[in-house]
JSON list of C-alpha atoms and ligand atoms in Angstrom, two decimals:
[
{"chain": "A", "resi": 25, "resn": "UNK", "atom": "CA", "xyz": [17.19, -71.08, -15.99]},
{"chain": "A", "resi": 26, "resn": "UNK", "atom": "CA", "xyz": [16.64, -73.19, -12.76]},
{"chain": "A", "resi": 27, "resn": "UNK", "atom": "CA", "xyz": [14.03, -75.93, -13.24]},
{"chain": "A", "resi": 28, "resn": "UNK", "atom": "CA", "xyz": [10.85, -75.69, -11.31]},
{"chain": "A", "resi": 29, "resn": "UNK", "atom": "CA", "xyz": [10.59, -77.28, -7.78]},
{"chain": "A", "resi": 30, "resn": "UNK", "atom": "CA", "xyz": [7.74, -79.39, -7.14]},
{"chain": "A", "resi": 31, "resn": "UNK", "atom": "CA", "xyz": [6.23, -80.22, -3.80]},
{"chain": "A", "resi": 32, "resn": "UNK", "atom": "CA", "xyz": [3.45, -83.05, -3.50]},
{"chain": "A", "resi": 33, "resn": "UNK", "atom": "CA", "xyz": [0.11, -81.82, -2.73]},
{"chain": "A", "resi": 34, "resn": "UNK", "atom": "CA", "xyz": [-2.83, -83.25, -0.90]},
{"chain": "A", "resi": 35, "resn": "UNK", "atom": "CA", "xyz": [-6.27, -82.22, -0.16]},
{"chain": "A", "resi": 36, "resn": "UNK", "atom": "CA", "xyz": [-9.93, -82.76, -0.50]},
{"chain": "A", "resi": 37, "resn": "UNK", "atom": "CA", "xyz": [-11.64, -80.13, -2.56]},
{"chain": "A", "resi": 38, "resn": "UNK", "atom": "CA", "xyz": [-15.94, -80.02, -3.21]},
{"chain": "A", "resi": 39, "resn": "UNK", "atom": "CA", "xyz": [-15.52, -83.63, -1.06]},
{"chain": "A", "resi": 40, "resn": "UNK", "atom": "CA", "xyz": [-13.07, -85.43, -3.27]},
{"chain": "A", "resi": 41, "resn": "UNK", "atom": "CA", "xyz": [-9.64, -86.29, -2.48]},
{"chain": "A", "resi": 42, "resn": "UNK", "atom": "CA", "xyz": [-7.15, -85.08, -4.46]},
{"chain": "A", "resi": 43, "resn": "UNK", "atom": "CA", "xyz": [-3.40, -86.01, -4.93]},
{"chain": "A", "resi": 44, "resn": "UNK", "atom": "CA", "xyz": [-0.77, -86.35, -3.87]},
{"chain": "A", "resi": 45, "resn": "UNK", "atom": "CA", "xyz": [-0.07, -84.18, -6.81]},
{"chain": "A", "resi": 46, "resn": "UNK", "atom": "CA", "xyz": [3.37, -82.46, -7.86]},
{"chain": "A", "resi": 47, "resn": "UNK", "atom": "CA", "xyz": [2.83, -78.88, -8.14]},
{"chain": "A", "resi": 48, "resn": "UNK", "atom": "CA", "xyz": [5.27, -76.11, -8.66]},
{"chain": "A", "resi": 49, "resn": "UNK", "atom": "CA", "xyz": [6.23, -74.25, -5.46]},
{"chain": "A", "resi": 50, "resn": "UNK", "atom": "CA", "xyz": [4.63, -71.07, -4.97]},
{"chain": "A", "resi": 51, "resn": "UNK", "atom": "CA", "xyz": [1.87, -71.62, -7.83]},
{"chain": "A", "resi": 52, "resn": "UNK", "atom": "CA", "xyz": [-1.42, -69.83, -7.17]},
{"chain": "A", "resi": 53, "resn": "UNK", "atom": "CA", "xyz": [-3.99, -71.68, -5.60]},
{"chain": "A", "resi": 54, "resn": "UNK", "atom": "CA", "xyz": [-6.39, -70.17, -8.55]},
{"chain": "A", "resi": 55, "resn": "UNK", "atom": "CA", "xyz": [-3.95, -71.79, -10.66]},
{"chain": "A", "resi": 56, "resn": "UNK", "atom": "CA", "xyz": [-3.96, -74.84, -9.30]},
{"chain": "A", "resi": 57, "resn": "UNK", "atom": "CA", "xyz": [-7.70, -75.02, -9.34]},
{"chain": "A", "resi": 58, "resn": "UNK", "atom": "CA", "xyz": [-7.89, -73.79, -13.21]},
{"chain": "A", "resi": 59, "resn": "UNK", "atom": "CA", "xyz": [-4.53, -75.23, -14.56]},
{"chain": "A", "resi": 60, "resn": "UNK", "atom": "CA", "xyz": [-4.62, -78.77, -12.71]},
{"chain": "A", "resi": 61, "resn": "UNK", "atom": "CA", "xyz": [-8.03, -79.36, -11.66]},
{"chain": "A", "resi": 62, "resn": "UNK", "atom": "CA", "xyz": [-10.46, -77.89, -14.60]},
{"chain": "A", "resi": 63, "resn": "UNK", "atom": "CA", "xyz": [-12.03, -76.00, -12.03]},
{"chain": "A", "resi": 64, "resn": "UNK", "atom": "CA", "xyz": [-12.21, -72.70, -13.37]},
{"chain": "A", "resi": 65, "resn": "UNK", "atom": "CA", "xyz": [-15.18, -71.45, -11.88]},
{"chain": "A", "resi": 66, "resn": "UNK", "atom": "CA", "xyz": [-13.40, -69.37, -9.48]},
{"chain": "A", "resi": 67, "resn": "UNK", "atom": "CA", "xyz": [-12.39, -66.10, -11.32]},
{"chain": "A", "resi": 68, "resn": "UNK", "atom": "CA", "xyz": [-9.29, -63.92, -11.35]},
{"chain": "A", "resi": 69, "resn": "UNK", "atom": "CA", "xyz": [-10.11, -60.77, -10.94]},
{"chain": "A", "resi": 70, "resn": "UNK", "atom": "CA", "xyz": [-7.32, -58.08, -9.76]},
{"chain": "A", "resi": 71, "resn": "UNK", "atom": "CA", "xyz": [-4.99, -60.80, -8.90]},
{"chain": "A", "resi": 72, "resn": "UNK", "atom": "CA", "xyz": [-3.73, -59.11, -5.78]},
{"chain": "A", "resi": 73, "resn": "UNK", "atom": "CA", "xyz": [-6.52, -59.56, -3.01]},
{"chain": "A", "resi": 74, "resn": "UNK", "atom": "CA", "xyz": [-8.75, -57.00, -3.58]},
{"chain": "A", "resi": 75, "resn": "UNK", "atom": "CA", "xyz": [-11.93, -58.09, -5.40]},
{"chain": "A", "resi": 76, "resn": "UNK", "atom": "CA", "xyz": [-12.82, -61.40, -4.00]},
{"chain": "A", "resi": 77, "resn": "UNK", "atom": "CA", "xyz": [-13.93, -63.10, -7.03]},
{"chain": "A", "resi": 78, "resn": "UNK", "atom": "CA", "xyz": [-11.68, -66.08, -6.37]},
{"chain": "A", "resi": 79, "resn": "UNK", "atom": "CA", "xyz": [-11.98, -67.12, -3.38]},
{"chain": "A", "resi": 80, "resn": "UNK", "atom": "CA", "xyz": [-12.98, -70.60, -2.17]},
{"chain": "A", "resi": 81, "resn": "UNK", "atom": "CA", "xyz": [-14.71, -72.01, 1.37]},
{"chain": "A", "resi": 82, "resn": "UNK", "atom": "CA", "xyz": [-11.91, -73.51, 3.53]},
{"chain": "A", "resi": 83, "resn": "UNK", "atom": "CA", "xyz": [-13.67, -75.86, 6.19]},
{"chain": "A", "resi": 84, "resn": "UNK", "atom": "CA", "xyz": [-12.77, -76.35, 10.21]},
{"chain": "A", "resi": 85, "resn": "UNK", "atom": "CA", "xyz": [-12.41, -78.92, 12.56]},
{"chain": "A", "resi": 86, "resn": "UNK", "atom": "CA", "xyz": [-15.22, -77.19, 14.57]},
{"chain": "A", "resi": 87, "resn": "UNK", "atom": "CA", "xyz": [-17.64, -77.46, 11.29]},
{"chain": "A", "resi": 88, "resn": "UNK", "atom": "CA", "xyz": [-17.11, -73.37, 10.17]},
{"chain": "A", "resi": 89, "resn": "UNK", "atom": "CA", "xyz": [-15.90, -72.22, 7.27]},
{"chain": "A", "resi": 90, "resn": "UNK", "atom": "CA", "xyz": [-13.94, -68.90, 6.14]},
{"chain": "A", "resi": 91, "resn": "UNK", "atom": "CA", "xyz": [-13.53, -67.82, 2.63]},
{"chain": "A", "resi": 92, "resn": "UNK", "atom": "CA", "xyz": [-9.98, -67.39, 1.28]},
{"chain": "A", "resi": 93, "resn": "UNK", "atom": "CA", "xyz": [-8.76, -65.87, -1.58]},
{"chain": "A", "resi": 94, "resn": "UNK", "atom": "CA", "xyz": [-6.79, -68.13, -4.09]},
{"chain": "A", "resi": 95, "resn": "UNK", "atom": "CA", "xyz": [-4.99, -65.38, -6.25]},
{"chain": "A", "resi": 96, "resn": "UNK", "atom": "CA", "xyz": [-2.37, -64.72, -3.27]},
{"chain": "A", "resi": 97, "resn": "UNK", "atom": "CA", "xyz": [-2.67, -68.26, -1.56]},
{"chain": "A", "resi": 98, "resn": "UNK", "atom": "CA", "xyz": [-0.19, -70.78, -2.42]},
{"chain": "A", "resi": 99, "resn": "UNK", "atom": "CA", "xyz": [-1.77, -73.92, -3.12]},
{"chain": "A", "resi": 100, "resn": "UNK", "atom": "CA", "xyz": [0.36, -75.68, -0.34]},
{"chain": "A", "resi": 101, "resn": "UNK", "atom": "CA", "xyz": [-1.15, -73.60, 2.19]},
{"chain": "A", "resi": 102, "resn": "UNK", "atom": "CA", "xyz": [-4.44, -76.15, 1.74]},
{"chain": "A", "resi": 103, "resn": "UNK", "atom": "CA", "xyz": [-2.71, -79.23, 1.87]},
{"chain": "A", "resi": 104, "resn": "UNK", "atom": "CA", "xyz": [-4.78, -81.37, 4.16]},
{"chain": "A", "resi": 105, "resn": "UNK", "atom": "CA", "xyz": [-7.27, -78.93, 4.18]},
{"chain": "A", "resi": 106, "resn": "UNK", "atom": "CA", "xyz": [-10.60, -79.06, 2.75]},
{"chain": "A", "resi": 107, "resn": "UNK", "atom": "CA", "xyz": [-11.90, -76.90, 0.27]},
{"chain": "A", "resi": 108, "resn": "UNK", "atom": "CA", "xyz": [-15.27, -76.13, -1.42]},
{"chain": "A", "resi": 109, "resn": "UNK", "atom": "CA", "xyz": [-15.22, -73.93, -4.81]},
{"chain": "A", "resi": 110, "resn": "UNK", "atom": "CA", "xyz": [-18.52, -72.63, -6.37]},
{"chain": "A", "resi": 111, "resn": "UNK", "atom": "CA", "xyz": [-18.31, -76.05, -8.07]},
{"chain": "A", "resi": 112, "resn": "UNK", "atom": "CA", "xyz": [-19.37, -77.45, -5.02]},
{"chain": "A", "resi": 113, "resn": "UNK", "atom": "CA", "xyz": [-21.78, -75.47, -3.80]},
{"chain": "A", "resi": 114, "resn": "UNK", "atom": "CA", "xyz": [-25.18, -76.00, -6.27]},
{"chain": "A", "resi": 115, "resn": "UNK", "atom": "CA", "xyz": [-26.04, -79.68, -5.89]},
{"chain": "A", "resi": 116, "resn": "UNK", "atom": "CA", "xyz": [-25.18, -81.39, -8.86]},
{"chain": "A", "resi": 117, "resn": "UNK", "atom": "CA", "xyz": [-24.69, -85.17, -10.26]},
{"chain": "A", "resi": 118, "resn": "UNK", "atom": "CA", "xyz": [-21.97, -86.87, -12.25]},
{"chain": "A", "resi": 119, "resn": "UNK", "atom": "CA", "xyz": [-23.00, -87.22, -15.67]},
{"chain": "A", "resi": 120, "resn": "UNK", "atom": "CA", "xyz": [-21.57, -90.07, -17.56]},
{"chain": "A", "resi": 121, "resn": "UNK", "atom": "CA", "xyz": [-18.52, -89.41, -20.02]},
{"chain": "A", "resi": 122, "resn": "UNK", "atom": "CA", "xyz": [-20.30, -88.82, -23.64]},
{"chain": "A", "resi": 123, "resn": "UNK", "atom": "CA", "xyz": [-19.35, -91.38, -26.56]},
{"chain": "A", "resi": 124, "resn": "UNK", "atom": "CA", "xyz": [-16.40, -89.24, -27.53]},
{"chain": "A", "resi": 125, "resn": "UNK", "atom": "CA", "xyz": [-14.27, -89.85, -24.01]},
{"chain": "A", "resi": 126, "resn": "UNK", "atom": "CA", "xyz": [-14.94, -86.08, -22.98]},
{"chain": "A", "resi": 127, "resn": "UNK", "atom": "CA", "xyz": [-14.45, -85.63, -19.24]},
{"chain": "A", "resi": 128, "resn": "UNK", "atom": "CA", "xyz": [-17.13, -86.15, -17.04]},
{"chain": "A", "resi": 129, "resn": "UNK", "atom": "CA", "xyz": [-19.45, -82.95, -16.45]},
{"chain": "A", "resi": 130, "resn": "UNK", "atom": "CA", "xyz": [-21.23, -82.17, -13.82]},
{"chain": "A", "resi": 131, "resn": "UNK", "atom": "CA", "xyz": [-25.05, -81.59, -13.82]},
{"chain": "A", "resi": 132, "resn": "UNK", "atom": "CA", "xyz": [-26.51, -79.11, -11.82]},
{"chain": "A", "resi": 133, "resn": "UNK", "atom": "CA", "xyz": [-29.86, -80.65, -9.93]},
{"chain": "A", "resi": 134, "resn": "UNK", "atom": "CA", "xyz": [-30.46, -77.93, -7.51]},
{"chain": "A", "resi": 135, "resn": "UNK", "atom": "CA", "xyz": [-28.93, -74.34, -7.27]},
{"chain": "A", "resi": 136, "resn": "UNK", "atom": "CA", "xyz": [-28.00, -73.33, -3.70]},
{"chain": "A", "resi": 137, "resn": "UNK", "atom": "CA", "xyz": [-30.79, -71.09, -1.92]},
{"chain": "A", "resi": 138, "resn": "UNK", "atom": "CA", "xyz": [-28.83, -68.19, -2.29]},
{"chain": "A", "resi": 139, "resn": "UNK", "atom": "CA", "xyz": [-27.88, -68.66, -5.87]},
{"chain": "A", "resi": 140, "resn": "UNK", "atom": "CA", "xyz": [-31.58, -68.89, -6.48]},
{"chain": "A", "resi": 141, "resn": "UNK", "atom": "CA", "xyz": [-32.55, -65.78, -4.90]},
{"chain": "A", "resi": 142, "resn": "UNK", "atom": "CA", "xyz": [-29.15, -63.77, -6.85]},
{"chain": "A", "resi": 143, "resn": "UNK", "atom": "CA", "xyz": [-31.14, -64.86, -9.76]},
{"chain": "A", "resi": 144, "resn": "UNK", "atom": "CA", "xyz": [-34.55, -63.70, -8.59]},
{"chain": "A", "resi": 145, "resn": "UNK", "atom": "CA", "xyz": [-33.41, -60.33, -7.32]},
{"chain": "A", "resi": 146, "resn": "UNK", "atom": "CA", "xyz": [-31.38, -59.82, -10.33]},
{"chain": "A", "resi": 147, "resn": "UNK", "atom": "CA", "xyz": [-28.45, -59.18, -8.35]},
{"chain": "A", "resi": 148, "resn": "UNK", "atom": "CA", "xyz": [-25.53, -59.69, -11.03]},
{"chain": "A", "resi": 149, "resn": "UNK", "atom": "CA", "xyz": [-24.77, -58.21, -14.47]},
{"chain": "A", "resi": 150, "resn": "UNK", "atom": "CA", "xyz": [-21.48, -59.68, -16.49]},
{"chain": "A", "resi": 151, "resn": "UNK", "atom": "CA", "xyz": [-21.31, -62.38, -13.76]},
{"chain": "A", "resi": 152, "resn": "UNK", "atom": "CA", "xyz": [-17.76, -62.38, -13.36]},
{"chain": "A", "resi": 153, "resn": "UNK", "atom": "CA", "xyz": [-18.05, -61.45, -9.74]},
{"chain": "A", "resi": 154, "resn": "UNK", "atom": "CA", "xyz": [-20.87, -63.63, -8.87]},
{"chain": "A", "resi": 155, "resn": "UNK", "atom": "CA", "xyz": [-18.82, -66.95, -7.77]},
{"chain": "A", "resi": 156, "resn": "UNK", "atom": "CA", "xyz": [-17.19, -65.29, -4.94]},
{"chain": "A", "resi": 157, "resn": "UNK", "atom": "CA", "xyz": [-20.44, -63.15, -3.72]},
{"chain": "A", "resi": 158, "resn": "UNK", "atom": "CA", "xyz": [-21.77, -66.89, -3.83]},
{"chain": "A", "resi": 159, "resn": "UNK", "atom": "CA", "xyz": [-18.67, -68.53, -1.43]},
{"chain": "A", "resi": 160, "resn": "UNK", "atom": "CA", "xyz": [-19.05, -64.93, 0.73]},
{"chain": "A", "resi": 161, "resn": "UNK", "atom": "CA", "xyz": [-22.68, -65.53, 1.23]},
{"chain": "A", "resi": 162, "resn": "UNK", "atom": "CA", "xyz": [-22.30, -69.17, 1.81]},
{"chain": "A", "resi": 163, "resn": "UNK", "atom": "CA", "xyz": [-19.93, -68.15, 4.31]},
{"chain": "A", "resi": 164, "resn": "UNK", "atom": "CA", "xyz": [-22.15, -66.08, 6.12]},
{"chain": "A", "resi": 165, "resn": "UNK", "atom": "CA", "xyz": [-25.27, -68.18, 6.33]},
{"chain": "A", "resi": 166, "resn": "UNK", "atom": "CA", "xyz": [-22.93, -71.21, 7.52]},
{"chain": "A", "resi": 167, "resn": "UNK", "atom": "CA", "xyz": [-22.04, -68.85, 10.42]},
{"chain": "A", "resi": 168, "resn": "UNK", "atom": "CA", "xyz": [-25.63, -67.38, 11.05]},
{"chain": "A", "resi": 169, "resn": "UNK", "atom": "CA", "xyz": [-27.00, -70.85, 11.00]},
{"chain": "A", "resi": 170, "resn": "UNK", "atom": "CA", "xyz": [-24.31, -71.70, 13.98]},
{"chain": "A", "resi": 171, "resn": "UNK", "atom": "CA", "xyz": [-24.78, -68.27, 15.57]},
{"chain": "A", "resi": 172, "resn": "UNK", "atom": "CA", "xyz": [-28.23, -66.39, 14.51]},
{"chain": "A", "resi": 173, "resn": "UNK", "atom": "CA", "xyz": [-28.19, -62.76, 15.10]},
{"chain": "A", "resi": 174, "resn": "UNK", "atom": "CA", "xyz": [-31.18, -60.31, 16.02]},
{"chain": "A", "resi": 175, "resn": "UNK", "atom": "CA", "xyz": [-33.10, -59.18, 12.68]},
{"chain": "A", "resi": 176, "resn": "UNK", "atom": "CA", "xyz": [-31.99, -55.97, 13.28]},
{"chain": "A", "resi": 177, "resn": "UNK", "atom": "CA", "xyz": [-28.26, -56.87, 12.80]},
{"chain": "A", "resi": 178, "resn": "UNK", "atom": "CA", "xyz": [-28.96, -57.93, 9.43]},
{"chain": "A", "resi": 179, "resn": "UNK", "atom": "CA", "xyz": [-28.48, -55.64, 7.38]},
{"chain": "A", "resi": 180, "resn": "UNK", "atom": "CA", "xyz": [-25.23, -54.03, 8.61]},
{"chain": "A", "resi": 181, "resn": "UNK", "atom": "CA", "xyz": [-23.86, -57.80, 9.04]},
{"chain": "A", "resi": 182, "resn": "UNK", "atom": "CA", "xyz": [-24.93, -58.61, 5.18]},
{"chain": "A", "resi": 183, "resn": "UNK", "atom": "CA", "xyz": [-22.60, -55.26, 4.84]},
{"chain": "A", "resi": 184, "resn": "UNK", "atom": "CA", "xyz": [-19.44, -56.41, 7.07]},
{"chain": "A", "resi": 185, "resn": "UNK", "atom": "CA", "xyz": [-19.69, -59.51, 5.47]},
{"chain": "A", "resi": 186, "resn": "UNK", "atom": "CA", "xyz": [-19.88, -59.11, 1.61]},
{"chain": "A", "resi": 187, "resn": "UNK", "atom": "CA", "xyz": [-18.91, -55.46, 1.75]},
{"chain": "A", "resi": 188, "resn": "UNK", "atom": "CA", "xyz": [-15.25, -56.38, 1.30]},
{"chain": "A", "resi": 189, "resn": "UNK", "atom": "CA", "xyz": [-16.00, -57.66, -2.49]},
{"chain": "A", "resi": 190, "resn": "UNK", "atom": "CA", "xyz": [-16.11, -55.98, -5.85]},
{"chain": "A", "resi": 191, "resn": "UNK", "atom": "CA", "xyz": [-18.33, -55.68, -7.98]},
{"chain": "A", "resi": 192, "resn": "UNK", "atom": "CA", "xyz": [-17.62, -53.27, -11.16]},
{"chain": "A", "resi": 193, "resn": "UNK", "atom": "CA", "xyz": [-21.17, -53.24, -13.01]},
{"chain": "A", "resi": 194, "resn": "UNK", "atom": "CA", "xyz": [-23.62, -53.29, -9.80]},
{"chain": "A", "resi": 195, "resn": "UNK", "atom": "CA", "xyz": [-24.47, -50.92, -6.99]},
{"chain": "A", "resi": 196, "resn": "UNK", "atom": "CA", "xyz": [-24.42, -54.01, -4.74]},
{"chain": "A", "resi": 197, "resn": "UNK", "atom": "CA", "xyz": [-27.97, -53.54, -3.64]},
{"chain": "A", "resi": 198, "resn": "UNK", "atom": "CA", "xyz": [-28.81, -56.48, -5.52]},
{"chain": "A", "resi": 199, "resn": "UNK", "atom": "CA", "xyz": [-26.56, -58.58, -3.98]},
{"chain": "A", "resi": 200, "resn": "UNK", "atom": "CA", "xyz": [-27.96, -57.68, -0.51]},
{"chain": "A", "resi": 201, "resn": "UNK", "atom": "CA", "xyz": [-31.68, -57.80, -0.79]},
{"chain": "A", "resi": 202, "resn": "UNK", "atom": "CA", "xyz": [-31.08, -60.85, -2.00]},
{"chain": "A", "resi": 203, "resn": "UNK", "atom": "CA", "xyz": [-28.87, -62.32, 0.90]},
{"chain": "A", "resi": 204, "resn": "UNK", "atom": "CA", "xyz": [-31.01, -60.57, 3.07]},
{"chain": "A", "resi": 205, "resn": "UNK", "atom": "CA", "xyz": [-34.07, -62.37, 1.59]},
{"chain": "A", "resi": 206, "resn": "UNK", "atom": "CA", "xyz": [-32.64, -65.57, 2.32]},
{"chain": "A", "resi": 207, "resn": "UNK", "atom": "CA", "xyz": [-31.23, -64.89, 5.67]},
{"chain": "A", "resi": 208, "resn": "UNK", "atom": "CA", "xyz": [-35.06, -63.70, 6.72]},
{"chain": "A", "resi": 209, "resn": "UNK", "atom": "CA", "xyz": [-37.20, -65.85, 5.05]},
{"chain": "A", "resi": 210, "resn": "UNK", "atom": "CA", "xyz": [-35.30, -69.23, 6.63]},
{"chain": "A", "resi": 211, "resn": "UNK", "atom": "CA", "xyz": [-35.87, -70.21, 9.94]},
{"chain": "A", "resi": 212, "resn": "UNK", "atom": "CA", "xyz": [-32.49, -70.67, 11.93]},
{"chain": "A", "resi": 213, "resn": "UNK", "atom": "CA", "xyz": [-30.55, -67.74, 10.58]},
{"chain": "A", "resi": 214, "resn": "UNK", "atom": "CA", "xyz": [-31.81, -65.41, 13.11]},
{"chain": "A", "resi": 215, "resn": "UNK", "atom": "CA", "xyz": [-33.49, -65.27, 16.77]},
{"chain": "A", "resi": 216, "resn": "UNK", "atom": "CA", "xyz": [-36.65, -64.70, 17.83]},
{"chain": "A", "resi": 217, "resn": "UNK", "atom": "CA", "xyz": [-37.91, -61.39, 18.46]},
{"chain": "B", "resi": 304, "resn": "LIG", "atom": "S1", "xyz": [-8.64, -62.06, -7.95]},
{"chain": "B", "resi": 304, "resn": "LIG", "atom": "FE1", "xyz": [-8.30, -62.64, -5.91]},
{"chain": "B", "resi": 304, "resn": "LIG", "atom": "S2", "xyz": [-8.91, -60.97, -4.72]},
{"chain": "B", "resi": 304, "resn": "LIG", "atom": "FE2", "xyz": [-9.13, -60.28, -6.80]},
{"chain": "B", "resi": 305, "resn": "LIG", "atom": "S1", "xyz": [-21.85, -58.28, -12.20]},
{"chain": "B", "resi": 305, "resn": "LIG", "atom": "FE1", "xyz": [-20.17, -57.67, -13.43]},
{"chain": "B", "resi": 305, "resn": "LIG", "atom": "S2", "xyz": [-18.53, -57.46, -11.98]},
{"chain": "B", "resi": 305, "resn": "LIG", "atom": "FE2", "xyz": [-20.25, -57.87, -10.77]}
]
């Protein structure tokens, strides 16, 4: 059997720099995240681009951001790019290492408004899909709050945008009140009239 090839990787991911790191050629980005970064709050779901629950934000130069989904993305496609996985996305602080060495956790102040409202509307069930309905939404609002839309657009664009993930215990409905909540009820997302 052929030993693995390695490639250096480099990127910034939730704001931190990261590498260069030797990682096998062709690994998983999910991999990467769960096997070499203890960042497993991305899930793997069908594993071949259908369900969403992986993906992670990918930022621009032009200060957007598109979700992308990690279970059939190399993690040398984001070399040099920066990333943002639902770790990154509640605000949270560094808590110190505990007497016993264990790694540094870190310490949720303030969930994201949209994670807050999920849990108001009761918009999951088992979870497992929730981290990538969080990156989809985040996705969304970054672009609404760059490009507001009419209030009447809402709804359907809640549905273009968050339709394409899976969900296996919800009707979805949830999910959408919830993002539509938040896309109403802050000032920015849409335009006046
Ligand atoms: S696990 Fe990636 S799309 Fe389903
Ligand atoms: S809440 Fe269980 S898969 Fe969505």
């Amino acid at each position: 059997m052929s030993p693995l090839t390695t490639k250096p990787l480099q990127l910034t991911i939730n704001g931190q720099a990261v590498g260069p790191v030797d990682v096998p050629e062709g690994l998983p980005m999910i991999a990467f995240l769960h096997e070499y970064q203890n960042l497993t709050g991305s899930r793997l779901g069908c594993g071949i681009g259908e369900c969403r629950a992986c993906v992670v934000l990918v930022d621009d130069e032009a200060g957007g951001s598109k979700e992308m989904r990690t279970c059939i993305t190399g993690a040398h496609y984001f070399a040099g790019k920066r990333v943002r996985t639902i770790e990154g996305i509640a605000d949270a602080a560094q808590a110190a290492a505990d007497t016993s060495g264990a790694a540094q956790q870190r310490k949720v102040i303030a969930l994201a408004p949209v994670q807050q409202k999920y849990l108001e509307h009761f918009s999951f069930q088992c979870g497992y899909c929730t981290p990538g309905f969080v990156i989809g939404a985040t996705a969304l609002l970054e672009r609404l709050a760059k490009a507001p839309i009419a209030k009447s657009d809402v709804e359907k664009t809640i549905s273009e945008s968050l339709g394409t993930h899976l969900c296996r215990c919800t009707g979805y409905v949830r999910y959408f009140s919830a993002v539509k909540d938040v896309i109403l009820n802050t000032p920015g997302y849409t335009t006046k009239g």
